[in-house]
Amino acid sequence: MDHMSPSDRTWPAVILLQGADSDLPLAEATHELAHALVDEHADDVLLLKVATGLPQVRFDDAAVLPVLTVAAGSDSSANRAVVAALNRYAPHRAYVFLDVSGRDNPDGFTEQLVAHLDAADLDARLHLRLVRTHRGPLPAAWVSETDHARWRVLHTRVLSHTEGAIRGDDVSGARTEGGCGARTAPHPTWHDSRQDPEQVRVRLDQQGRVAAESLARWARAITRRRVGLALGGSGAWGFAHVALIMAMLDEGIPIDVICSSSSGSLVGGTYAALGRPGLEGLLADGYRLSLAVATAFVSMQPFEARLARQTSGVLLEELDVMFYPVVTNLTAMRAERVISGSLAWGVRASCTAPGLFGSTVHNGSVYVDGAVSLNVPAGLVSWLGADLVVAMNALPQPVGLAATGPRGPLFRLCQLRKSLGVVFQDMGRLQARGHITYNPPQAAYPLLRTMLFHRGRAVCEAAQAEPEFQSTLEQLRDAWNANRQPRTGVQATQWARTA
């Protein structure tokens, strides 16, 4: 018998998967997710299986993943049995995964169970997590529905093997150009408490490394361990972003969400679509990239077409790593993020330097460089669900202006150039405040050197050698190691209270 009073208990996060499509393997996904948490983080996890049959409770803790099976006849009896099982076996666990596939009508029982647990008289520290899965766009009923009173909802889009795969230089899959299908969303204001539905994308039809990475990403989203990048705009200085991403990959630090402006979008989008090979190709392709940037002074179309060929016309909504390029909408006079459509168009819009590059116009709006309004979108990354945010403000601050020498027009131009450099640097610092941030050291003529894309490899290697970069990487390593530690019931309670 359990003699603990409610005040003596720590309650787990209770996780229930719900599917919009009948063919989604929710039972298998529930088991694999529970195992992924045990394998990746050694969390204290319990799998609670609810079946139809004669009333019984069977507990098996011989395996790595303890399994509790509860059987009952009617749905109301099964609901009461689940509550009793949670009271008896759940305290001091970190997470409890509910598998209701053993019921005669799993979909109908799921709805009843959600409502029943909402109203159940459990300790207030019970934390409910509803993981809704779907293949296509978010179902309209889920978008408009008011969330259950106590359930935190995570929407999961299940990708097929034909979507967003790393396809190298194969251009046969290109499907979009000129911004076809692109949609944007306004950036939330700092006082806006509205929260978009948390989202993650996973693959359930893959094997080996891809399947393992997808499950691990899903598990991080459910347990609030996601890592996000905010990559600032800085022209050719943006190759320093390559150094950061490669260092994270070498350290085994995952990347789940990327928001970026300008050249940060070029680097972030290349990684999201093509992985590490894409970044290595970007470093090796500096002179061709410089040529593409030179044509941008006339039109941005060649730049977009080149990236579309390299990424096989991949769409933003097909990517495993959630990637949102930031743009400035000069028609609406606000910062926006591109949320769907062609990745190549989103990067193009985010990189359209105002007054220098060819125009980017779509659906009656004029879009320019995201760095104009949101240079280092660290707050956006956090707002979208990342729990550990790394910001990179790659544009160096200019060297100070000497007060000696002539005071003619050239001196005034120097004042303007250095003032713009200070504005962009300080704006990026402010937007990254409160997060792990890399700010490069001072450099001579940083704005004038933003177009030297052929120096990409040199910029990357210089960043890797910087003491400040190594210090940032050490902070990130320590933060990730702390976040990935095994969780007990007490730790899970503390996590949920701050979520």
CSV table of C-alpha atoms in Angstrom, one decimal:
chain,number,residue,atom,x,y,z
A,1,MET,CA,0.0,0.0,0.0
A,2,ASP,CA,1.1,3.5,-0.8
A,3,HIS,CA,1.3,5.5,2.5
A,4,MET,CA,2.6,8.8,1.0
A,5,SER,CA,0.4,11.8,1.3
A,6,PRO,CA,-0.1,14.0,-1.8
A,7,SER,CA,2.2,16.6,-0.3
A,8,ASP,CA,5.0,14.1,-0.1
A,9,ARG,CA,4.8,13.1,-3.8
A,10,THR,CA,6.5,14.4,-6.9
A,11,TRP,CA,4.4,13.8,-10.0
A,12,PRO,CA,5.7,13.0,-13.5
A,13,ALA,CA,4.9,14.5,-16.8
A,14,VAL,CA,2.2,12.3,-18.3
A,15,ILE,CA,2.6,12.0,-22.1
A,16,LEU,CA,-0.2,10.8,-24.5
A,17,LEU,CA,0.1,10.6,-28.3
A,18,GLN,CA,-3.0,11.4,-30.4
A,19,GLY,CA,-3.1,10.9,-34.1
A,20,ALA,CA,-5.1,12.7,-36.8
A,21,ASP,CA,-4.5,9.8,-39.3
A,22,SER,CA,-5.6,6.3,-38.6
A,23,ASP,CA,-2.5,4.7,-40.2
A,24,LEU,CA,0.0,6.4,-37.9
A,25,PRO,CA,1.8,3.8,-35.7
A,26,LEU,CA,1.2,5.5,-32.4
A,27,ALA,CA,1.8,2.4,-30.3
A,28,GLU,CA,5.2,1.8,-31.8
A,29,ALA,CA,6.0,5.5,-31.6
A,30,THR,CA,5.1,5.6,-27.9
A,31,HIS,CA,7.3,2.7,-27.2
A,32,GLU,CA,10.2,4.0,-29.2
A,33,LEU,CA,9.9,7.5,-27.7
A,34,ALA,CA,10.0,6.0,-24.2
A,35,HIS,CA,13.1,3.9,-25.1
A,36,ALA,CA,14.7,7.0,-26.7
A,37,LEU,CA,14.5,8.9,-23.4
A,38,VAL,CA,16.0,6.0,-21.5
A,39,ASP,CA,18.8,5.4,-24.1
A,40,GLU,CA,19.6,9.1,-24.7
A,41,HIS,CA,19.2,10.6,-21.3
A,42,ALA,CA,18.7,7.7,-18.8
A,43,ASP,CA,15.5,9.4,-17.6
A,44,ASP,CA,13.2,7.6,-15.1
A,45,VAL,CA,10.4,6.6,-17.5
A,46,LEU,CA,7.4,4.3,-17.1
A,47,LEU,CA,5.3,2.9,-19.9
A,48,LEU,CA,1.6,2.6,-18.9
A,49,LYS,CA,-0.4,0.4,-21.3
A,50,VAL,CA,-4.2,0.4,-21.2
A,51,ALA,CA,-6.0,-2.6,-22.6
A,52,THR,CA,-9.5,-4.0,-22.9
A,53,GLY,CA,-10.2,-7.1,-20.9
A,54,LEU,CA,-10.8,-8.5,-17.4
A,55,PRO,CA,-9.7,-6.0,-14.7
A,56,GLN,CA,-6.1,-6.5,-13.9
A,57,VAL,CA,-2.9,-4.6,-13.1
A,58,ARG,CA,0.5,-6.1,-14.1
A,59,PHE,CA,3.8,-4.4,-13.4
A,60,ASP,CA,7.1,-5.6,-15.0
A,61,ASP,CA,10.2,-3.7,-14.1
A,62,ALA,CA,12.7,-6.4,-15.1
A,63,ALA,CA,13.5,-4.7,-18.4
A,64,VAL,CA,15.3,-1.3,-18.9
A,65,LEU,CA,11.9,0.3,-19.5
A,66,PRO,CA,9.4,-0.6,-16.8
A,67,VAL,CA,6.0,-1.5,-18.2
A,68,LEU,CA,2.7,-1.2,-16.3
A,69,THR,CA,-0.3,-2.9,-18.0
A,70,VAL,CA,-3.8,-1.9,-16.9
A,71,ALA,CA,-6.9,-3.8,-18.2
A,72,ALA,CA,-10.6,-2.9,-17.8
A,73,GLY,CA,-13.9,-3.5,-19.5
A,74,SER,CA,-15.7,-0.2,-20.0
A,75,ASP,CA,-14.1,3.1,-20.8
A,76,SER,CA,-15.2,4.6,-17.5
A,77,SER,CA,-13.6,1.7,-15.6
A,78,ALA,CA,-10.4,2.0,-17.6
A,79,ASN,CA,-10.2,5.7,-16.9
A,80,ARG,CA,-10.6,5.1,-13.1
A,81,ALA,CA,-7.9,2.3,-13.4
A,82,VAL,CA,-5.5,4.7,-15.1
A,83,VAL,CA,-6.0,7.3,-12.3
A,84,ALA,CA,-5.4,4.6,-9.7
A,85,ALA,CA,-2.3,3.4,-11.5
A,86,LEU,CA,-0.9,6.9,-11.7
A,87,ASN,CA,-1.5,7.3,-7.9
A,88,ARG,CA,0.2,4.0,-7.1
A,89,TYR,CA,3.1,3.8,-9.6
A,90,ALA,CA,3.8,7.2,-11.0
A,91,PRO,CA,5.1,9.3,-8.1
A,92,HIS,CA,8.8,10.0,-8.3
A,93,ARG,CA,8.9,9.0,-12.0
A,94,ALA,CA,10.1,11.7,-14.5
A,95,TYR,CA,7.8,10.7,-17.3
A,96,VAL,CA,4.9,8.3,-17.8
A,97,PHE,CA,4.0,7.4,-21.4
A,98,LEU,CA,0.4,6.3,-22.0
A,99,ASP,CA,-0.2,3.6,-24.7
A,100,VAL,CA,-4.0,3.2,-25.3
A,101,SER,CA,-3.7,1.1,-28.5
A,102,GLY,CA,-4.9,-2.0,-26.5
A,103,ARG,CA,-8.4,-0.5,-26.2
A,104,ASP,CA,-11.1,-1.5,-28.6
A,105,ASN,CA,-11.6,2.1,-29.7
A,106,PRO,CA,-8.3,3.8,-29.1
A,107,ASP,CA,-9.3,7.2,-30.7
A,108,GLY,CA,-12.5,7.5,-28.8
A,109,PHE,CA,-10.9,6.4,-25.6
A,110,THR,CA,-8.1,8.9,-26.0
A,111,GLU,CA,-10.6,11.8,-26.1
A,112,GLN,CA,-12.4,10.4,-23.0
A,113,LEU,CA,-9.1,9.9,-21.2
A,114,VAL,CA,-7.9,13.4,-21.9
A,115,ALA,CA,-11.1,14.9,-20.5
A,116,HIS,CA,-11.0,12.5,-17.5
A,117,LEU,CA,-7.4,13.3,-16.6
A,118,ASP,CA,-8.3,17.0,-16.9
A,119,ALA,CA,-10.9,16.6,-14.2
A,120,ALA,CA,-9.2,13.9,-12.1
A,121,ASP,CA,-8.4,14.8,-8.5
A,122,LEU,CA,-4.7,14.3,-8.7
A,123,ASP,CA,-2.1,16.4,-7.1
A,124,ALA,CA,-1.6,19.8,-8.7
A,125,ARG,CA,1.9,18.9,-9.7
A,126,LEU,CA,0.8,16.4,-12.3
A,127,HIS,CA,1.9,17.7,-15.7
A,128,LEU,CA,0.0,16.6,-18.8
A,129,ARG,CA,1.6,16.6,-22.3
A,130,LEU,CA,-0.6,15.9,-25.4
A,131,VAL,CA,1.5,15.0,-28.5
A,132,ARG,CA,-0.7,15.4,-31.5
A,133,THR,CA,0.6,13.8,-34.7
A,134,HIS,CA,-0.5,14.4,-38.3
A,135,ARG,CA,0.9,13.8,-41.8
A,136,GLY,CA,-0.2,16.9,-43.7
A,137,PRO,CA,-0.8,20.5,-42.5
A,138,LEU,CA,-2.1,21.1,-39.0
A,139,PRO,CA,-5.7,20.0,-39.0
A,140,ALA,CA,-8.1,22.9,-38.8
A,141,ALA,CA,-10.0,21.5,-35.8
A,142,TRP,CA,-6.7,21.4,-33.8
A,143,VAL,CA,-5.8,25.0,-34.8
A,144,SER,CA,-9.1,26.4,-33.7
A,145,GLU,CA,-9.6,24.2,-30.7
A,146,THR,CA,-9.0,25.7,-27.2
A,147,ASP,CA,-6.3,23.6,-25.5
A,148,HIS,CA,-7.4,21.3,-22.7
A,149,ALA,CA,-7.2,23.1,-19.4
A,150,ARG,CA,-4.1,21.3,-18.1
A,151,TRP,CA,-2.6,19.7,-21.2
A,152,ARG,CA,0.5,21.3,-22.8
A,153,VAL,CA,0.1,20.5,-26.5
A,154,LEU,CA,3.0,19.6,-28.9
A,155,HIS,CA,2.0,19.3,-32.6
A,156,THR,CA,4.1,16.8,-34.5
A,157,ARG,CA,4.1,16.5,-38.3
A,158,VAL,CA,5.1,13.1,-39.5
A,159,LEU,CA,7.3,13.5,-42.7
A,160,SER,CA,7.4,10.8,-45.4
A,161,HIS,CA,10.7,9.5,-46.8
A,162,THR,CA,10.3,11.6,-49.9
A,163,GLU,CA,10.1,14.9,-48.1
A,164,GLY,CA,13.1,17.1,-47.3
A,165,ALA,CA,15.6,14.3,-47.6
A,166,ILE,CA,19.3,15.3,-48.0
A,167,ARG,CA,19.5,15.1,-51.8
A,168,GLY,CA,22.9,16.6,-52.5
A,169,ASP,CA,23.2,18.4,-55.9
A,170,ASP,CA,20.3,16.5,-57.5
A,171,VAL,CA,18.2,19.2,-59.3
A,172,SER,CA,15.5,16.9,-60.5
A,173,GLY,CA,13.3,17.6,-57.5
A,174,ALA,CA,13.2,21.4,-57.9
A,175,ARG,CA,9.5,22.4,-57.7
A,176,THR,CA,9.3,26.1,-56.7
A,177,GLU,CA,10.7,29.3,-57.9
A,178,GLY,CA,10.0,33.0,-57.5
A,179,GLY,CA,8.6,32.6,-54.0
A,180,CYS,CA,5.8,30.3,-55.1
A,181,GLY,CA,3.9,29.0,-52.1
A,182,ALA,CA,5.9,31.2,-49.6
A,183,ARG,CA,4.0,32.3,-46.5
A,184,THR,CA,5.3,34.6,-43.7
A,185,ALA,CA,4.2,35.3,-40.2
A,186,PRO,CA,4.7,38.4,-38.1
A,187,HIS,CA,7.4,38.4,-35.4
A,188,PRO,CA,5.7,38.5,-32.0
A,189,THR,CA,6.1,41.6,-30.0
A,190,TRP,CA,7.9,41.3,-26.7
A,191,HIS,CA,4.7,41.9,-24.7
A,192,ASP,CA,2.8,39.4,-26.8
A,193,SER,CA,2.0,36.4,-24.5
A,194,ARG,CA,0.3,34.5,-27.4
A,195,GLN,CA,2.1,31.2,-28.1
A,196,ASP,CA,2.0,29.5,-31.5
A,197,PRO,CA,1.3,25.7,-31.2
A,198,GLU,CA,4.6,24.1,-30.4
A,199,GLN,CA,5.7,22.0,-33.3
A,200,VAL,CA,8.2,19.4,-34.3
A,201,ARG,CA,8.8,17.3,-37.4
A,202,VAL,CA,9.8,13.6,-37.3
A,203,ARG,CA,10.2,10.6,-39.5
A,204,LEU,CA,8.6,7.2,-38.7
A,205,ASP,CA,9.4,5.4,-41.9
A,206,GLN,CA,13.2,5.5,-41.8
A,207,GLN,CA,15.8,3.1,-40.4
A,208,GLY,CA,19.2,3.5,-38.9
A,209,ARG,CA,20.8,6.9,-38.1
A,210,VAL,CA,18.0,9.0,-39.6
A,211,ALA,CA,15.4,7.2,-37.5
A,212,ALA,CA,17.5,7.5,-34.3
A,213,GLU,CA,18.1,11.2,-34.9
A,214,SER,CA,14.4,11.8,-35.6
A,215,LEU,CA,13.3,10.0,-32.4
A,216,ALA,CA,15.9,11.8,-30.3
A,217,ARG,CA,14.7,15.2,-31.7
A,218,TRP,CA,11.1,14.2,-30.9
A,219,ALA,CA,12.1,13.2,-27.4
A,220,ARG,CA,13.9,16.5,-26.8
A,221,ALA,CA,10.8,18.4,-27.9
A,222,ILE,CA,8.6,16.5,-25.5
A,223,THR,CA,10.9,16.9,-22.6
A,224,ARG,CA,12.0,20.5,-23.3
A,225,ARG,CA,15.6,19.9,-24.2
A,226,ARG,CA,15.6,21.5,-27.7
A,227,VAL,CA,18.6,23.5,-28.8
A,228,GLY,CA,18.1,26.5,-31.1
A,229,LEU,CA,20.4,28.7,-33.1
A,230,ALA,CA,20.0,32.5,-33.8
A,231,LEU,CA,22.3,33.4,-36.7
A,232,GLY,CA,22.8,37.1,-37.4
A,233,GLY,CA,23.3,38.8,-40.7
A,234,SER,CA,26.8,39.9,-41.6
A,235,GLY,CA,27.6,39.2,-45.2
A,236,ALA,CA,30.8,37.2,-45.7
A,237,TRP,CA,31.4,37.3,-41.9
A,238,GLY,CA,28.5,34.9,-41.7
A,239,PHE,CA,30.9,32.0,-42.5
A,240,ALA,CA,31.7,32.2,-38.8
A,241,HIS,CA,28.3,30.5,-38.4
A,242,VAL,CA,29.8,27.5,-40.2
A,243,ALA,CA,32.4,27.3,-37.5
A,244,LEU,CA,29.8,27.2,-34.8
A,245,ILE,CA,27.6,24.6,-36.4
A,246,MET,CA,30.5,22.3,-37.2
A,247,ALA,CA,31.8,22.7,-33.6
A,248,MET,CA,28.4,21.7,-32.3
A,249,LEU,CA,28.3,18.7,-34.5
A,250,ASP,CA,31.8,17.6,-33.4
A,251,GLU,CA,30.7,18.0,-29.7
A,252,GLY,CA,27.5,16.0,-30.3
A,253,ILE,CA,25.3,19.0,-29.5
A,254,PRO,CA,22.0,18.7,-31.5
A,255,ILE,CA,20.4,21.5,-33.5
A,256,ASP,CA,16.6,21.5,-33.5
A,257,VAL,CA,15.5,25.1,-34.4
A,258,ILE,CA,17.2,27.8,-36.5
A,259,CYS,CA,16.1,31.4,-37.0
A,260,SER,CA,18.3,33.7,-39.0
A,261,SER,CA,18.8,36.9,-40.9
A,262,SER,CA,20.7,37.7,-44.1
A,263,SER,CA,23.9,35.5,-44.5
A,264,GLY,CA,22.9,33.7,-41.4
A,265,SER,CA,19.9,32.4,-43.4
A,266,LEU,CA,22.2,31.2,-46.2
A,267,VAL,CA,24.3,29.2,-43.7
A,268,GLY,CA,21.3,28.0,-41.6
A,269,GLY,CA,19.3,27.0,-44.6
A,270,THR,CA,22.2,25.2,-46.2
A,271,TYR,CA,22.7,23.2,-43.0
A,272,ALA,CA,19.0,22.5,-42.5
A,273,ALA,CA,18.6,21.2,-46.1
A,274,LEU,CA,22.0,19.5,-46.7
A,275,GLY,CA,23.6,18.9,-43.3
A,276,ARG,CA,27.3,19.0,-42.8
A,277,PRO,CA,28.2,18.2,-46.4
A,278,GLY,CA,26.3,21.3,-47.5
A,279,LEU,CA,28.4,23.5,-45.2
A,280,GLU,CA,31.6,22.0,-46.5
A,281,GLY,CA,30.4,22.7,-50.0
A,282,LEU,CA,29.6,26.3,-49.0
A,283,LEU,CA,33.2,26.8,-47.8
A,284,ALA,CA,34.6,25.2,-51.0
A,285,ASP,CA,32.4,27.3,-53.2
A,286,GLY,CA,33.4,30.8,-52.1
A,287,TYR,CA,34.3,32.2,-55.6
A,288,ARG,CA,31.1,31.0,-57.2
A,289,LEU,CA,29.1,32.4,-54.3
A,290,SER,CA,30.9,35.7,-54.8
A,291,LEU,CA,29.8,35.7,-58.5
A,292,ALA,CA,26.2,34.9,-57.5
A,293,VAL,CA,26.3,37.8,-55.0
A,294,ALA,CA,27.7,40.1,-57.7
A,295,THR,CA,24.7,39.3,-59.9
A,296,ALA,CA,22.4,40.2,-57.0
A,297,PHE,CA,23.2,43.9,-57.6
A,298,VAL,CA,21.1,43.4,-60.8
A,299,SER,CA,18.6,40.7,-59.7
A,300,MET,CA,18.3,38.2,-56.8
A,301,GLN,CA,16.8,35.6,-59.2
A,302,PRO,CA,20.2,33.9,-60.1
A,303,PHE,CA,21.0,33.7,-56.4
A,304,GLU,CA,17.7,32.1,-55.6
A,305,ALA,CA,17.9,29.7,-58.6
A,306,ARG,CA,21.4,28.6,-57.6
A,307,LEU,CA,20.3,27.7,-54.0
A,308,ALA,CA,17.2,26.0,-55.3
A,309,ARG,CA,19.3,23.7,-57.5
A,310,GLN,CA,21.6,22.9,-54.7
A,311,THR,CA,18.8,22.1,-52.3
A,312,SER,CA,16.6,20.4,-54.9
A,313,GLY,CA,13.8,22.9,-54.4
A,314,VAL,CA,13.1,21.7,-50.8
A,315,LEU,CA,10.3,23.4,-48.9
A,316,LEU,CA,10.7,24.8,-45.4
A,317,GLU,CA,7.9,22.6,-44.1
A,318,GLU,CA,9.7,19.5,-45.3
A,319,LEU,CA,12.8,20.0,-43.2
A,320,ASP,CA,13.6,17.9,-40.1
A,321,VAL,CA,15.4,20.8,-38.5
A,322,MET,CA,12.9,23.6,-38.2
A,323,PHE,CA,14.3,26.6,-40.1
A,324,TYR,CA,12.8,30.1,-40.3
A,325,PRO,CA,14.5,32.8,-42.2
A,326,VAL,CA,13.7,36.3,-40.9
A,327,VAL,CA,12.7,39.1,-43.4
A,328,THR,CA,11.7,42.7,-43.1
A,329,ASN,CA,8.4,43.5,-44.7
A,330,LEU,CA,8.7,47.1,-45.9
A,331,THR,CA,5.0,47.2,-46.9
A,332,ALA,CA,3.8,46.2,-43.5
A,333,MET,CA,6.8,47.8,-41.8
A,334,ARG,CA,7.6,44.9,-39.5
A,335,ALA,CA,9.8,41.8,-39.1
A,336,GLU,CA,8.4,38.5,-40.3
A,337,ARG,CA,9.6,34.9,-40.5
A,338,VAL,CA,9.1,32.8,-43.6
A,339,ILE,CA,7.1,29.7,-42.4
A,340,SER,CA,6.5,27.7,-45.6
A,341,GLY,CA,7.3,27.5,-49.2
A,342,SER,CA,10.6,27.4,-51.0
A,343,LEU,CA,13.7,27.5,-48.8
A,344,ALA,CA,15.6,29.2,-51.6
A,345,TRP,CA,13.1,32.0,-51.8
A,346,GLY,CA,13.1,32.4,-48.0
A,347,VAL,CA,16.9,32.8,-48.0
A,348,ARG,CA,16.7,35.2,-50.9
A,349,ALA,CA,14.2,37.4,-49.2
A,350,SER,CA,16.2,37.3,-45.9
A,351,CYS,CA,19.4,38.3,-47.8
A,352,THR,CA,18.0,41.1,-50.0
A,353,ALA,CA,20.2,44.0,-48.9
A,354,PRO,CA,18.1,47.2,-49.3
A,355,GLY,CA,19.3,49.7,-51.9
A,356,LEU,CA,22.0,47.3,-53.1
A,357,PHE,CA,20.5,44.0,-54.3
A,358,GLY,CA,17.6,43.5,-56.7
A,359,SER,CA,14.1,43.7,-55.2
A,360,THR,CA,12.2,40.8,-53.7
A,361,VAL,CA,8.4,41.4,-54.1
A,362,HIS,CA,5.8,38.7,-53.3
A,363,ASN,CA,2.0,38.8,-52.7
A,364,GLY,CA,1.9,42.6,-52.8
A,365,SER,CA,4.7,43.1,-50.2
A,366,VAL,CA,8.3,44.3,-50.6
A,367,TYR,CA,10.8,42.2,-48.6
A,368,VAL,CA,14.4,43.2,-47.6
A,369,ASP,CA,17.2,41.9,-45.4
A,370,GLY,CA,16.0,40.5,-42.1
A,371,ALA,CA,19.0,42.2,-40.4
A,372,VAL,CA,17.3,45.6,-40.8
A,373,SER,CA,14.6,44.7,-38.3
A,374,LEU,CA,15.8,41.6,-36.4
A,375,ASN,CA,19.5,41.0,-36.8
A,376,VAL,CA,20.0,38.3,-34.2
A,377,PRO,CA,16.6,36.6,-33.6
A,378,ALA,CA,17.4,34.9,-30.3
A,379,GLY,CA,14.1,35.8,-28.8
A,380,LEU,CA,12.2,34.3,-31.7
A,381,VAL,CA,14.1,31.0,-31.3
A,382,SER,CA,13.1,30.9,-27.7
A,383,TRP,CA,9.5,31.8,-28.5
A,384,LEU,CA,9.3,28.9,-30.9
A,385,GLY,CA,10.1,26.4,-28.3
A,386,ALA,CA,13.9,26.1,-28.0
A,387,ASP,CA,15.0,25.7,-24.4
A,388,LEU,CA,18.8,26.3,-24.9
A,389,VAL,CA,19.5,29.2,-27.3
A,390,VAL,CA,22.8,30.0,-28.9
A,391,ALA,CA,23.1,33.4,-30.6
A,392,MET,CA,25.9,34.4,-33.0
A,393,ASN,CA,26.4,38.1,-33.7
A,394,ALA,CA,29.0,37.5,-36.5
A,395,LEU,CA,29.6,41.1,-37.7
A,396,PRO,CA,32.6,42.6,-35.9
A,397,GLN,CA,32.5,46.0,-34.4
A,398,PRO,CA,34.7,48.5,-36.3
A,399,VAL,CA,37.9,49.8,-35.0
A,400,GLY,CA,37.6,53.3,-33.4
A,401,LEU,CA,37.9,56.4,-35.5
A,402,ALA,CA,40.9,58.6,-34.9
A,403,ALA,CA,40.2,62.3,-34.2
A,404,THR,CA,43.3,63.4,-36.1
A,405,GLY,CA,43.5,64.1,-39.8
A,406,PRO,CA,41.4,66.1,-42.3
A,407,ARG,CA,37.8,66.9,-41.6
A,408,GLY,CA,36.5,66.8,-45.2
A,409,PRO,CA,33.7,64.7,-46.9
A,410,LEU,CA,35.7,61.5,-46.6
A,411,PHE,CA,36.0,61.9,-42.8
A,412,ARG,CA,32.2,62.3,-42.7
A,413,LEU,CA,31.8,59.1,-44.7
A,414,CYS,CA,34.1,57.3,-42.3
A,415,GLN,CA,31.8,58.5,-39.5
A,416,LEU,CA,28.8,57.1,-41.3
A,417,ARG,CA,30.4,53.8,-42.0
A,418,LYS,CA,31.6,53.3,-38.4
A,419,SER,CA,28.3,54.4,-37.0
A,420,LEU,CA,26.4,51.9,-39.1
A,421,GLY,CA,28.8,49.2,-37.8
A,422,VAL,CA,28.2,50.2,-34.2
A,423,VAL,CA,24.4,50.2,-34.8
A,424,PHE,CA,24.3,46.7,-36.2
A,425,GLN,CA,26.7,45.3,-33.6
A,426,ASP,CA,24.9,46.8,-30.7
A,427,MET,CA,21.5,45.9,-32.0
A,428,GLY,CA,22.6,42.3,-32.3
A,429,ARG,CA,24.0,42.3,-28.8
A,430,LEU,CA,20.8,43.6,-27.4
A,431,GLN,CA,18.7,41.1,-29.3
A,432,ALA,CA,20.9,38.2,-28.1
A,433,ARG,CA,20.9,39.4,-24.5
A,434,GLY,CA,20.2,36.6,-22.0
A,435,HIS,CA,21.4,33.8,-24.2
A,436,ILE,CA,24.7,32.2,-24.9
A,437,THR,CA,26.3,34.6,-27.4
A,438,TYR,CA,29.4,34.9,-29.5
A,439,ASN,CA,30.5,38.4,-30.4
A,440,PRO,CA,33.6,38.6,-32.6
A,441,PRO,CA,36.5,41.0,-31.8
A,442,GLN,CA,37.0,44.3,-33.5
A,443,ALA,CA,38.0,44.3,-37.2
A,444,ALA,CA,39.1,46.9,-39.7
A,445,TYR,CA,36.5,47.9,-42.3
A,446,PRO,CA,34.0,45.2,-41.3
A,447,LEU,CA,31.1,46.6,-43.5
A,448,LEU,CA,33.3,47.0,-46.6
A,449,ARG,CA,34.5,43.4,-46.2
A,450,THR,CA,31.0,41.9,-46.0
A,451,MET,CA,31.0,41.2,-49.8
A,452,LEU,CA,34.3,39.2,-49.8
A,453,PHE,CA,32.6,35.8,-49.9
A,454,HIS,CA,35.7,34.1,-51.4
A,455,ARG,CA,37.3,34.5,-47.9
A,456,GLY,CA,34.7,32.2,-46.4
A,457,ARG,CA,37.1,29.5,-45.3
A,458,ALA,CA,39.5,32.1,-43.8
A,459,VAL,CA,36.7,33.7,-41.8
A,460,CYS,CA,35.6,30.2,-40.5
A,461,GLU,CA,39.1,29.3,-39.5
A,462,ALA,CA,39.7,32.7,-37.8
A,463,ALA,CA,36.6,32.3,-35.8
A,464,GLN,CA,37.6,28.8,-34.6
A,465,ALA,CA,40.9,30.2,-33.3
A,466,GLU,CA,39.3,33.1,-31.4
A,467,PRO,CA,39.5,32.7,-27.5
A,468,GLU,CA,36.0,34.3,-27.3
A,469,PHE,CA,34.6,31.6,-29.7
A,470,GLN,CA,36.2,28.8,-27.6
A,471,SER,CA,34.7,30.4,-24.5
A,472,THR,CA,31.3,30.5,-26.1
A,473,LEU,CA,31.6,26.9,-27.1
A,474,GLU,CA,32.6,25.9,-23.6
A,475,GLN,CA,29.5,27.7,-22.2
A,476,LEU,CA,27.3,25.8,-24.7
A,477,ARG,CA,28.9,22.5,-23.9
A,478,ASP,CA,28.3,23.0,-20.1
A,479,ALA,CA,24.7,24.1,-20.7
A,480,TRP,CA,23.9,21.1,-22.9
A,481,ASN,CA,25.5,18.6,-20.6
A,482,ALA,CA,23.4,20.0,-17.7
A,483,ASN,CA,20.3,19.9,-19.8
A,484,ARG,CA,20.8,16.3,-21.0
A,485,GLN,CA,21.3,14.9,-17.5
A,486,PRO,CA,19.0,12.1,-16.4
A,487,ARG,CA,15.8,13.4,-14.8
A,488,THR,CA,14.0,12.0,-11.8
A,489,GLY,CA,10.5,12.9,-10.7
A,490,VAL,CA,11.7,15.9,-8.7
A,491,GLN,CA,13.7,17.3,-11.6
A,492,ALA,CA,10.8,16.8,-14.0
A,493,THR,CA,8.5,18.7,-11.6
A,494,GLN,CA,11.0,21.6,-11.5
A,495,TRP,CA,11.2,21.5,-15.3
A,496,ALA,CA,7.5,21.6,-15.7
A,497,ARG,CA,7.0,24.5,-13.3
A,498,THR,CA,9.3,26.7,-15.4
A,499,ALA,CA,8.1,25.5,-18.8
